XYZ file of N, CA and C in Angstrom:
687
model
N -7.515 -20.492 6.817
C -8.316 -19.385 6.302
C -7.801 -18.809 4.535
N -6.412 -19.282 4.317
C -6.365 -19.135 2.852
C -6.034 -19.908 2.264
N -6.261 -21.177 2.784
C -6.709 -22.185 2.101
C -7.727 -22.852 1.268
N -8.517 -21.743 1.815
C -9.804 -21.762 1.087
C -9.982 -19.842 0.120
N -9.454 -19.579 0.131
C -9.664 -18.432 -0.906
C -9.646 -18.348 -2.405
N -9.599 -17.456 -2.816
C -10.548 -17.588 -4.631
C -9.894 -18.200 -5.217
N -8.154 -17.380 -5.153
C -6.831 -18.264 -5.554
C -6.010 -18.922 -5.385
N -5.522 -19.878 -6.026
C -4.423 -20.853 -5.460
C -3.135 -21.327 -7.325
N -2.322 -21.970 -6.845
C -1.303 -21.591 -7.092
C -1.749 -22.755 -8.517
N -2.324 -23.233 -8.797
C -2.880 -23.376 -10.170
C -3.484 -22.663 -11.316
N -3.978 -21.513 -10.742
C -4.319 -20.560 -11.070
C -3.764 -19.760 -12.396
N -4.489 -19.732 -13.385
C -3.340 -18.927 -14.478
C -3.285 -17.965 -13.468
N -1.896 -16.750 -13.360
C -1.785 -15.468 -13.318
C -2.418 -14.769 -14.408
N -2.251 -14.877 -15.501
C -3.253 -13.950 -16.723
C -4.422 -13.940 -16.304
N -4.972 -14.437 -15.269
C -6.294 -14.414 -14.993
C -6.756 -13.687 -13.910
N -5.713 -13.947 -12.945
C -5.981 -13.299 -11.824
C -5.817 -11.797 -12.190
N -4.833 -11.429 -13.560
C -5.130 -9.777 -13.118
C -5.927 -9.439 -14.205
N -6.338 -10.083 -14.933
C -7.576 -9.950 -15.998
C -8.667 -9.413 -15.013
N -9.003 -10.339 -13.992
C -10.310 -10.157 -13.033
C -10.034 -9.109 -11.892
N -8.896 -8.678 -11.439
C -7.993 -8.125 -10.799
C -7.341 -7.164 -10.931
N -7.398 -6.067 -12.271
C -6.412 -5.397 -12.270
C -5.206 -4.459 -10.939
N -6.214 -4.199 -9.929
C -5.050 -3.476 -8.849
C -4.403 -4.482 -8.540
N -4.405 -6.201 -8.742
C -2.791 -6.578 -8.721
C -1.645 -6.928 -9.111
N -2.201 -6.234 -10.389
C -1.023 -5.814 -10.583
C 0.202 -5.167 -10.573
N -0.290 -4.276 -8.902
C 0.500 -3.728 -8.404
C 1.433 -4.551 -7.117
N 0.372 -5.442 -6.858
C 0.559 -6.623 -6.062
C 1.631 -7.454 -6.867
N 1.751 -8.071 -7.214
C 2.752 -8.531 -8.826
C 4.059 -7.697 -8.639
N 3.352 -6.723 -8.902
C 5.517 -5.404 -9.698
C 5.851 -5.446 -8.338
N 5.407 -5.267 -6.761
C 5.692 -5.152 -5.436
C 6.873 -6.262 -4.664
N 6.491 -7.472 -5.530
C 6.719 -8.815 -5.374
C 8.292 -8.408 -6.782
N 8.265 -8.300 -7.020
C 8.997 -8.183 -8.433
C 8.948 -8.813 -9.907
N 7.783 -9.095 -9.697
C 6.924 -10.029 -10.498
C 6.953 -9.098 -12.319
N 7.689 -9.777 -13.235
C 7.509 -8.382 -14.278
C 6.316 -9.155 -15.801
N 5.896 -8.736 -16.036
C 4.855 -9.146 -17.353
C 5.142 -9.962 -18.274
N 4.504 -10.984 -18.910
C 4.643 -11.738 -19.733
C 5.296 -12.866 -19.976
N 4.654 -13.480 -18.995
C 4.497 -14.932 -17.902
C 3.463 -15.908 -18.468
N 2.918 -15.290 -20.224
C 1.794 -15.974 -20.675
C 1.335 -16.662 -20.813
N 1.489 -18.038 -20.133
C 0.151 -18.868 -19.707
C 0.442 -19.695 -18.450
N 1.575 -19.851 -17.644
C 1.645 -20.067 -16.418
C 1.136 -19.675 -15.338
N 1.077 -20.885 -14.396
C 0.254 -20.579 -14.067
C 0.963 -19.390 -12.251
N -0.046 -19.257 -11.342
C -0.012 -18.239 -10.349
C 1.958 -18.913 -9.546
N 1.954 -20.283 -8.840
C 2.883 -20.712 -8.680
C 3.948 -21.328 -9.312
N 3.876 -21.362 -10.643
C 5.299 -21.514 -12.093
C 6.000 -20.422 -12.079
N 4.818 -18.573 -11.880
C 5.462 -16.999 -12.385
C 6.120 -17.678 -10.680
N 5.530 -17.304 -9.104
C 6.131 -17.210 -8.136
C 7.338 -17.500 -8.338
N 7.633 -18.899 -8.713
C 9.043 -19.920 -8.691
C 9.652 -19.617 -9.381
N 9.640 -19.320 -10.361
C 10.785 -18.451 -11.275
C 10.781 -16.598 -11.782
N 9.966 -16.366 -10.360
C 10.681 -14.821 -9.824
C 11.132 -14.921 -8.607
N 11.878 -16.053 -7.873
C 12.457 -16.235 -6.409
C 11.200 -15.021 -5.660
N 9.397 -16.138 -5.686
C 8.856 -15.057 -4.776
C 8.571 -16.123 -4.457
N 7.832 -16.046 -2.683
C 7.323 -16.693 -1.570
C 5.611 -16.936 -2.252
N 5.736 -18.526 -3.195
C 4.483 -18.227 -3.448
C 3.035 -18.535 -2.656
N 3.400 -18.520 -0.914
C 2.222 -18.206 -0.127
C 1.881 -17.224 -0.162
N 3.124 -16.113 0.556
C 3.002 -15.298 0.936
C 2.643 -14.457 0.289
N 2.552 -14.536 -1.588
C 1.871 -14.064 -2.977
C 0.788 -13.633 -2.365
N -0.258 -15.240 -2.314
C -0.752 -15.822 -2.370
C -2.246 -15.053 -1.329
N -1.705 -15.004 -0.350
C -2.844 -14.774 1.317
C -2.600 -13.000 1.351
N -1.614 -12.598 0.065
C -1.415 -11.053 -0.517
C -3.596 -10.881 -1.147
N -2.895 -11.390 -1.688
C -3.695 -11.033 -2.875
C -4.721 -12.093 -2.762
N -5.513 -13.355 -2.289
C -6.570 -13.345 -1.464
C -7.178 -12.231 -0.201
N -5.990 -11.964 -0.236
C -6.894 -11.129 0.849
C -7.483 -9.431 0.573
N -7.041 -8.841 -0.201
C -7.345 -7.926 -0.814
C -9.144 -8.220 -1.481
N -8.380 -9.423 -2.500
C -9.757 -9.627 -3.182
C -10.655 -10.036 -2.656
N -10.788 -10.615 -0.990
C -11.497 -10.899 -0.228
C -12.558 -10.130 -0.055
N -11.821 -8.391 0.362
C -11.679 -7.594 1.353
C -12.014 -7.861 2.372
N -11.163 -8.183 3.311
C -11.613 -8.577 4.849
C -10.773 -7.412 5.677
N -12.339 -7.211 6.079
C -11.992 -6.013 7.398
C -12.223 -5.993 8.613
N -11.336 -7.193 8.890
C -10.881 -8.560 10.785
C -9.147 -8.422 10.504
N -9.100 -8.566 11.296
C -7.973 -8.649 11.794
C -7.460 -10.197 11.697
N -6.906 -10.553 10.933
C -6.262 -11.927 10.895
C -5.395 -12.862 11.973
N -6.350 -13.412 12.504
C -6.143 -14.287 13.331
C -5.617 -15.443 13.599
N -5.844 -15.820 12.441
C -4.676 -17.973 11.911
C -4.403 -17.150 10.705
N -3.312 -16.656 10.718
C -2.352 -16.922 9.309
C -1.278 -18.100 9.274
N -1.340 -18.702 7.571
C -0.940 -19.839 7.673
C 0.667 -20.379 7.248
N 0.723 -20.861 8.315
C 1.931 -21.417 8.428
C 3.268 -21.252 7.249
N 2.905 -21.348 5.903
C 3.941 -20.833 5.051
C 3.633 -19.371 5.214
N 3.142 -18.873 5.900
C 3.993 -17.127 5.214
C 5.147 -16.702 5.540
N 5.774 -16.163 5.010
C 7.476 -15.385 5.382
C 6.678 -14.234 5.213
N 7.344 -13.604 6.456
C 7.100 -12.332 7.270
C 8.149 -11.578 6.649
N 9.217 -12.714 5.879
C 10.474 -11.846 5.033
C 9.832 -11.360 4.253
N 8.914 -11.800 2.948
C 8.865 -11.777 1.585
C 7.478 -10.587 2.098
N 7.134 -10.685 3.535
C 5.394 -9.688 3.275
C 6.363 -7.990 3.340
N 7.672 -8.382 4.848
C 8.154 -7.129 4.810
C 8.749 -5.945 3.026
N 9.328 -6.935 2.226
C 9.819 -6.831 0.892
C 8.633 -6.361 0.685
N 7.617 -7.299 0.134
C 6.538 -6.283 -0.645
C 5.983 -4.623 -0.151
N 6.323 -4.951 1.433
C 5.604 -3.426 1.905
C 6.884 -2.529 2.337
N 7.855 -2.900 2.162
C 9.025 -1.682 1.160
C 8.963 -1.565 0.066
N 8.472 -2.177 -1.482
C 8.990 -2.355 -2.344
C 7.263 -1.142 -2.651
N 6.385 -1.212 -1.745
C 4.946 -0.535 -1.740
C 5.437 1.234 -1.561
N 6.410 1.731 0.033
C 6.487 2.691 -0.069
C 7.802 3.020 -1.027
N 8.446 2.542 -1.235
C 9.346 2.745 -2.445
C 8.371 3.793 -3.693
N 7.285 3.020 -3.936
C 6.348 2.861 -5.343
C 5.763 4.179 -4.873
N 5.448 4.922 -3.750
C 4.739 5.121 -3.348
C 5.015 7.062 -3.354
N 6.475 6.576 -2.841
C 7.208 8.011 -2.611
C 8.411 8.414 -3.892
N 8.916 6.986 -4.452
C 9.658 8.113 -6.039
C 9.186 7.192 -6.587
N 7.309 7.396 -7.025
C 7.198 7.584 -7.823
C 6.172 8.091 -8.444
N 4.863 7.028 -7.319
C 3.683 7.751 -7.405
C 3.066 8.665 -7.026
N 3.842 9.662 -6.020
C 3.247 11.153 -5.358
C 4.117 12.163 -6.766
N 5.551 11.393 -6.607
C 6.124 12.748 -7.826
C 5.440 12.477 -9.056
N 5.268 11.959 -9.234
C 4.578 11.832 -10.987
C 2.501 12.582 -10.584
N 2.067 12.062 -9.798
C 0.631 13.178 -9.632
C 1.215 13.996 -9.045
N 2.254 14.681 -8.318
C 2.527 16.044 -7.723
C 2.864 16.836 -9.772
N 3.051 16.677 -10.383
C 3.444 16.794 -11.939
C 2.557 16.755 -12.491
N 1.372 16.632 -12.276
C 0.120 16.288 -13.043
C -0.727 17.215 -12.944
N -0.443 17.130 -11.496
C -1.629 18.444 -10.696
C -0.604 19.719 -10.866
N 0.465 20.191 -11.179
C 0.454 21.431 -11.008
C 0.597 22.112 -12.301
N 0.650 20.869 -13.503
C 0.253 21.263 -14.638
C -1.236 21.853 -15.211
N -1.827 20.263 -14.163
C -3.369 20.710 -13.734
C -3.888 22.264 -13.715
N -3.719 22.758 -12.666
C -3.335 24.019 -12.829
C -2.886 25.586 -12.641
N -1.992 24.946 -13.557
C -1.435 26.051 -14.329
C -1.587 27.486 -14.138
N -2.821 26.820 -14.805
C -3.686 28.283 -15.472
C -4.673 29.449 -14.470
N -5.091 28.432 -13.253
C -6.172 28.498 -12.884
C -5.121 29.139 -11.779
N -5.968 30.748 -10.994
C -5.638 31.859 -9.957
C -3.988 31.712 -9.289
N -3.139 32.707 -8.853
C -2.221 31.899 -7.791
C -2.630 31.329 -6.613
N -3.214 32.852 -6.052
C -3.613 32.111 -4.660
C -4.308 30.594 -4.398
N -5.209 30.855 -5.404
C -5.374 28.847 -5.593
C -4.617 28.069 -6.291
N -3.962 28.232 -7.158
C -2.953 27.070 -6.702
C -1.865 26.774 -5.629
N -1.296 27.429 -5.038
C -0.661 28.001 -4.230
C -1.274 27.266 -2.905
N -2.364 27.356 -2.665
C -3.479 26.446 -1.661
C -3.246 24.708 -1.871
N -3.625 24.906 -3.113
C -3.667 23.322 -3.983
C -2.234 22.288 -3.608
N -1.134 23.036 -4.067
C 0.233 22.513 -3.753
C 0.607 22.074 -2.552
N -0.721 23.439 -1.699
C 0.114 23.018 -0.096
C -0.312 21.980 0.759
N -1.766 21.761 -0.234
C -2.732 20.860 0.362
C -1.739 19.581 0.231
N -1.611 19.478 -1.432
C -0.770 17.804 -1.852
C 0.995 17.987 -1.237
N 1.447 18.785 -0.778
C 2.785 18.710 -0.517
C 2.848 17.916 1.289
N 1.794 19.031 1.273
C 1.204 18.283 2.999
C 1.196 17.103 3.534
N 0.168 16.159 2.319
C -0.051 14.754 2.553
C 1.088 13.726 2.192
N 2.198 13.960 1.409
C 2.787 13.730 1.144
C 3.814 13.485 1.369
N 4.345 14.719 2.150
C 5.309 14.487 3.608
C 4.023 13.767 4.675
N 3.124 13.708 4.934
C 2.710 12.856 6.066
C 2.859 11.380 5.517
N 2.352 10.722 4.090
C 3.281 10.123 4.110
C 4.567 9.206 4.465
N 5.445 10.308 3.512
C 6.347 9.935 3.322
C 6.453 9.647 5.515
N 6.328 11.101 6.513
C 6.792 10.594 7.213
C 5.988 9.022 8.082
N 4.996 8.939 7.665
C 4.191 7.451 8.088
C 5.231 6.195 7.344
N 5.789 6.666 6.454
C 6.416 4.947 5.614
C 7.990 4.856 6.375
N 8.345 6.318 6.463
C 9.927 6.280 6.880
C 10.247 5.660 8.289
N 9.022 6.005 8.861
C 8.781 5.860 10.170
C 9.075 4.031 10.384
N 7.921 3.612 9.656
C 8.081 1.658 9.399
C 9.304 1.159 8.715
N 9.821 2.111 7.706
C 11.152 1.444 7.301
C 12.695 1.824 8.764
N 12.223 2.555 9.476
C 13.338 3.094 10.088
C 13.304 2.170 11.691
N 12.129 1.891 12.173
C 12.120 1.587 13.152
C 11.332 -0.042 12.669
N 9.837 0.306 12.324
C 9.722 -1.189 13.109
C 10.061 -2.612 11.484
N 10.433 -2.014 10.550
C 10.785 -3.771 9.510
C 12.483 -3.407 10.253
N 13.219 -3.027 11.052
C 14.354 -3.920 11.954
C 13.970 -3.994 12.696
N 13.056 -3.625 13.281
C 12.431 -4.524 14.897
C 11.983 -5.821 14.554
N 11.095 -6.418 14.032
C 10.731 -7.267 13.001
C 11.375 -8.486 12.629
N 12.915 -7.589 11.778
C 13.471 -8.380 11.386
C 14.940 -9.006 12.621
N 14.755 -7.863 13.270
C 15.192 -8.391 14.580
C 14.686 -9.798 15.725
N 13.398 -10.298 15.534
C 12.064 -11.228 15.711
C 12.742 -12.018 15.588
N 12.651 -12.225 13.641
C 12.680 -13.276 12.879
C 14.190 -13.402 13.453
N 15.602 -12.956 13.623
C 16.360 -13.227 14.529
C 16.401 -14.942 15.671
N 15.542 -13.571 16.128
C 15.391 -14.509 17.790
C 15.856 -12.768 18.641
N 15.992 -12.410 18.631
C 16.444 -10.538 19.039
C 14.890 -10.168 19.723
N 14.444 -9.960 20.890
C 13.434 -9.143 21.297
C 13.322 -8.358 21.733
N 13.873 -6.820 21.184
C 13.511 -5.598 22.063
C 13.079 -4.846 22.957
N 13.521 -5.413 23.826
C 12.353 -5.107 24.840
C 11.897 -3.534 25.724
N 12.040 -3.112 25.375
C 11.823 -1.296 24.714
C 10.340 -1.335 23.668
N 10.503 -1.766 22.887
C 9.373 -2.017 21.764
C 9.107 -3.276 21.511
N 7.380 -2.882 21.104
C 6.528 -3.675 20.527
C 6.036 -3.544 19.281
N 4.551 -4.348 18.962
C 4.394 -3.694 16.969
C 2.927 -3.276 17.953
N 2.413 -3.060 19.681
C 1.244 -2.886 19.703
C 1.670 -1.068 19.425
N 3.137 -1.075 20.017
C 3.381 0.805 19.758
C 3.060 1.415 18.521
N 3.484 0.014 17.527
C 2.917 0.844 16.310
C 2.272 1.564 15.422
N 0.938 0.118 16.165
C -0.628 -0.109 15.760
C -1.428 1.245 16.900
N -0.559 1.882 17.651
C -0.815 2.682 18.435
C -1.192 3.934 17.530
N 0.710 4.294 16.596
C 0.604 5.768 16.120
C 0.701 5.437 14.750
N -0.531 4.164 13.959
C -0.536 3.894 12.292
C -2.262 4.539 12.463
N -1.851 5.798 12.701
C -2.767 7.059 12.260
C -3.328 6.979 10.772
N -5.064 8.033 10.669
C -5.208 7.677 9.221
C -4.025 8.643 8.941
N -4.218 8.838 7.271
C -3.468 9.352 6.650
C -4.119 10.275 5.482
N -5.761 10.256 5.320
C -6.595 10.274 4.485
C -6.883 11.778 4.689
N -6.723 12.768 6.172
C -7.871 13.759 6.164
C -6.998 15.028 4.836
N -5.919 14.587 4.855
C -5.578 16.099 2.917
C -5.853 15.634 2.415
N -6.099 14.082 1.807
C -5.892 14.051 0.992
C -7.622 13.837 0.255
N -8.613 14.120 1.350
C -9.970 13.727 1.012
C -10.076 15.810 1.144
N -9.715 16.594 2.075
C -9.695 18.103 1.872
C -9.023 18.242 0.510
N -8.072 17.909 -0.485
C -7.356 18.045 -1.201
C -8.602 18.169 -2.222
N -9.338 16.749 -2.687
C -10.553 16.107 -3.426
C -11.047 17.119 -3.240
N -11.639 17.832 -2.562
C -13.245 18.960 -2.149
C -12.866 19.714 -3.307
N -11.660 20.254 -3.038
C -11.088 21.827 -3.220
C -11.069 21.664 -4.697
N -10.734 20.588 -5.791
C -10.888 20.218 -6.842
C -12.290 19.781 -7.571
N -12.799 19.278 -6.598
C -14.490 18.927 -6.933
C -15.125 19.371 -6.052
N -15.545 20.552 -5.308
C -16.249 21.194 -4.748
C -16.070 23.028 -5.401
N -14.273 23.630 -5.833
C -14.876 24.392 -5.114
C -13.426 25.177 -6.381
N -12.967 24.000 -7.574
C -11.776 24.822 -8.259
C -12.570 25.892 -9.465
N -11.525 27.171 -9.479
C -12.515 28.639 -9.719
C -12.009 28.605 -11.340
N -11.506 27.409 -12.156
C -11.685 27.896 -13.252
C -12.126 26.586 -14.707
N -12.213 26.624 -15.019
C -12.336 25.180 -16.300
C -12.204 24.064 -15.980
N -13.267 23.380 -16.760
C -12.238 22.222 -16.220
C -12.152 21.326 -17.714
N -11.052 20.452 -17.292
C -9.858 19.789 -18.452
C -9.759 18.525 -18.055
N -9.637 18.513 -19.220
C -9.616 16.548 -19.716
C -8.655 15.683 -18.780
N -7.343 17.073 -18.201
C -5.965 16.504 -17.587
C -6.661 16.527 -16.164
N -7.230 18.166 -15.861
C -7.693 18.326 -13.948
C -8.447 17.117 -14.348
N -9.562 16.354 -14.567
C -10.247 15.317 -14.619
C -9.154 13.809 -15.075
N -8.588 14.400 -15.148
C -7.552 12.906 -15.373
C -6.689 12.774 -13.639
N -6.216 14.360 -13.416
C -5.877 13.726 -12.070
C -6.182 13.506 -11.134
N -7.623 13.631 -10.838
C -8.509 14.077 -9.911
C -8.894 12.755 -9.851
N -8.733 11.450 -11.061
C -9.329 10.549 -10.656
C -8.023 9.317 -10.413
N -6.731 10.088 -10.506
C -5.407 10.015 -10.239
C -5.107 9.359 -8.739
N -6.036 11.036 -8.781
C -5.636 11.003 -6.749
C -6.689 9.875 -5.926
N -8.112 9.930 -6.733
C -8.866 9.014 -6.499
C -7.958 7.415 -5.940
N -7.426 7.133 -7.013
C -6.819 5.472 -7.106
C -5.562 5.212 -6.611
N -4.667 6.560 -6.538
C -3.532 6.294 -5.549
C -4.409 6.370 -2.996
N -5.405 7.013 -3.248
C -5.602 7.302 -2.288
C -7.013 5.525 -1.533
N -7.056 4.907 -2.882
C -7.582 3.860 -2.722
C -6.828 2.146 -2.418
N -5.368 3.171 -3.928
C -3.867 2.219 -3.202
C -3.176 2.601 -1.875
N -3.285 3.437 -1.668
C -2.826 3.500 0.119
C -3.836 2.650 1.076
N -4.614 2.792 0.822
C -5.960 2.321 1.895
C -5.845 1.195 1.637
N -5.161 0.275 0.713
C -5.997 -1.162 0.398
C -3.834 -1.366 1.165
N -3.013 -0.412 0.911
C -1.805 -0.530 1.551
C -1.353 -0.840 3.142
N -2.642 -0.095 3.483
C -2.457 0.119 5.477
C -3.116 -0.879 5.941
N -4.653 -1.209 5.277
C -5.505 -2.325 5.301
C -4.709 -3.855 5.295
N -3.328 -3.718 4.852
C -2.542 -5.179 4.313
C -1.854 -4.815 5.546
N -0.778 -3.970 6.743
C -0.865 -2.746 7.733
C -1.345 -3.911 8.890
N -2.635 -3.367 8.703
C -3.583 -3.435 9.470
C -4.080 -4.791 10.579
N -4.635 -5.321 9.405
C -5.248 -6.577 9.455
C -4.219 -7.642 9.358
N -3.064 -7.414 8.578
C -2.768 -9.359 8.024
C -1.266 -8.908 8.749
N -0.197 -7.668 8.712
C 1.593 -7.969 9.096
C 0.954 -7.849 10.665
N 0.121 -6.566 11.553
C 0.394 -6.611 12.559
C 0.555 -8.252 13.339
N -1.066 -8.246 12.848
C -1.028 -10.133 13.779
C -0.028 -10.711 13.560
N 0.497 -10.946 12.310
C 1.582 -11.340 11.717
C 2.710 -12.030 12.868
N 3.150 -10.220 13.302
C 3.898 -10.026 14.400
C 3.675 -10.459 15.678
N 2.001 -9.637 15.994
C 1.831 -10.269 17.548
C 2.247 -11.625 17.755
N 1.114 -12.714 16.426
C 1.889 -14.218 16.653
C 3.758 -14.622 16.918
N 3.904 -13.473 16.075
C 5.981 -13.744 16.410
C 6.193 -13.987 17.239
N 5.599 -12.755 18.325
C 6.231 -12.128 18.717
C 5.959 -12.827 20.540
N 5.140 -13.213 20.266
C 4.160 -14.166 21.626
C 5.348 -15.757 21.136
N 5.271 -15.649 20.058
C 6.300 -17.821 20.225
C 8.147 -17.192 20.379
N 8.470 -15.481 19.985
C 9.426 -15.792 20.636
C 10.797 -15.632 21.996
């Protein structure tokens, strides 16, 4: 499927980023830094010890906007590299993106009525906690299970379908928060508040893309691994 994807190893990494700026986040989650000059994707991946097939699979998956589970993943895909990518994404959301967004949000609403500020903060904190629980489960249960499969160990009490059933949507709280800010925020607007709202939209989209990779790429790959184990 991905052999016919738009991007290949011979394309310049700078072209990929300039044509699809969200791929900066994908690149960073593979541990690839900026400053790669005119090097192509394959050269940059090799220079950084990154599996180029896994990198390109995710890039083409996201840029093609795939909306169905991938049934035939290229055999060169490294599940271990895919887990590393997902783990780094979790670290980014929990330890950087959400704390940074919270600080900006509290600053932006500091002048609004106290009761409204309390509700807004509560909605954000509840959302962040849901994201934390969602990702902690994957770190503590799912990833160790998959690493065991890669070592030829199968847990008779667990399978990836259990994860699929409980991989619930975590968007409702952030939608409610956006509605409060857009429809009911009582104070005067400001550049900071608008910037925070923009960041909330971007965070929601980034998390949706992350869940998309888990639902339609990671889980099908693990289902195939289970069958072969």
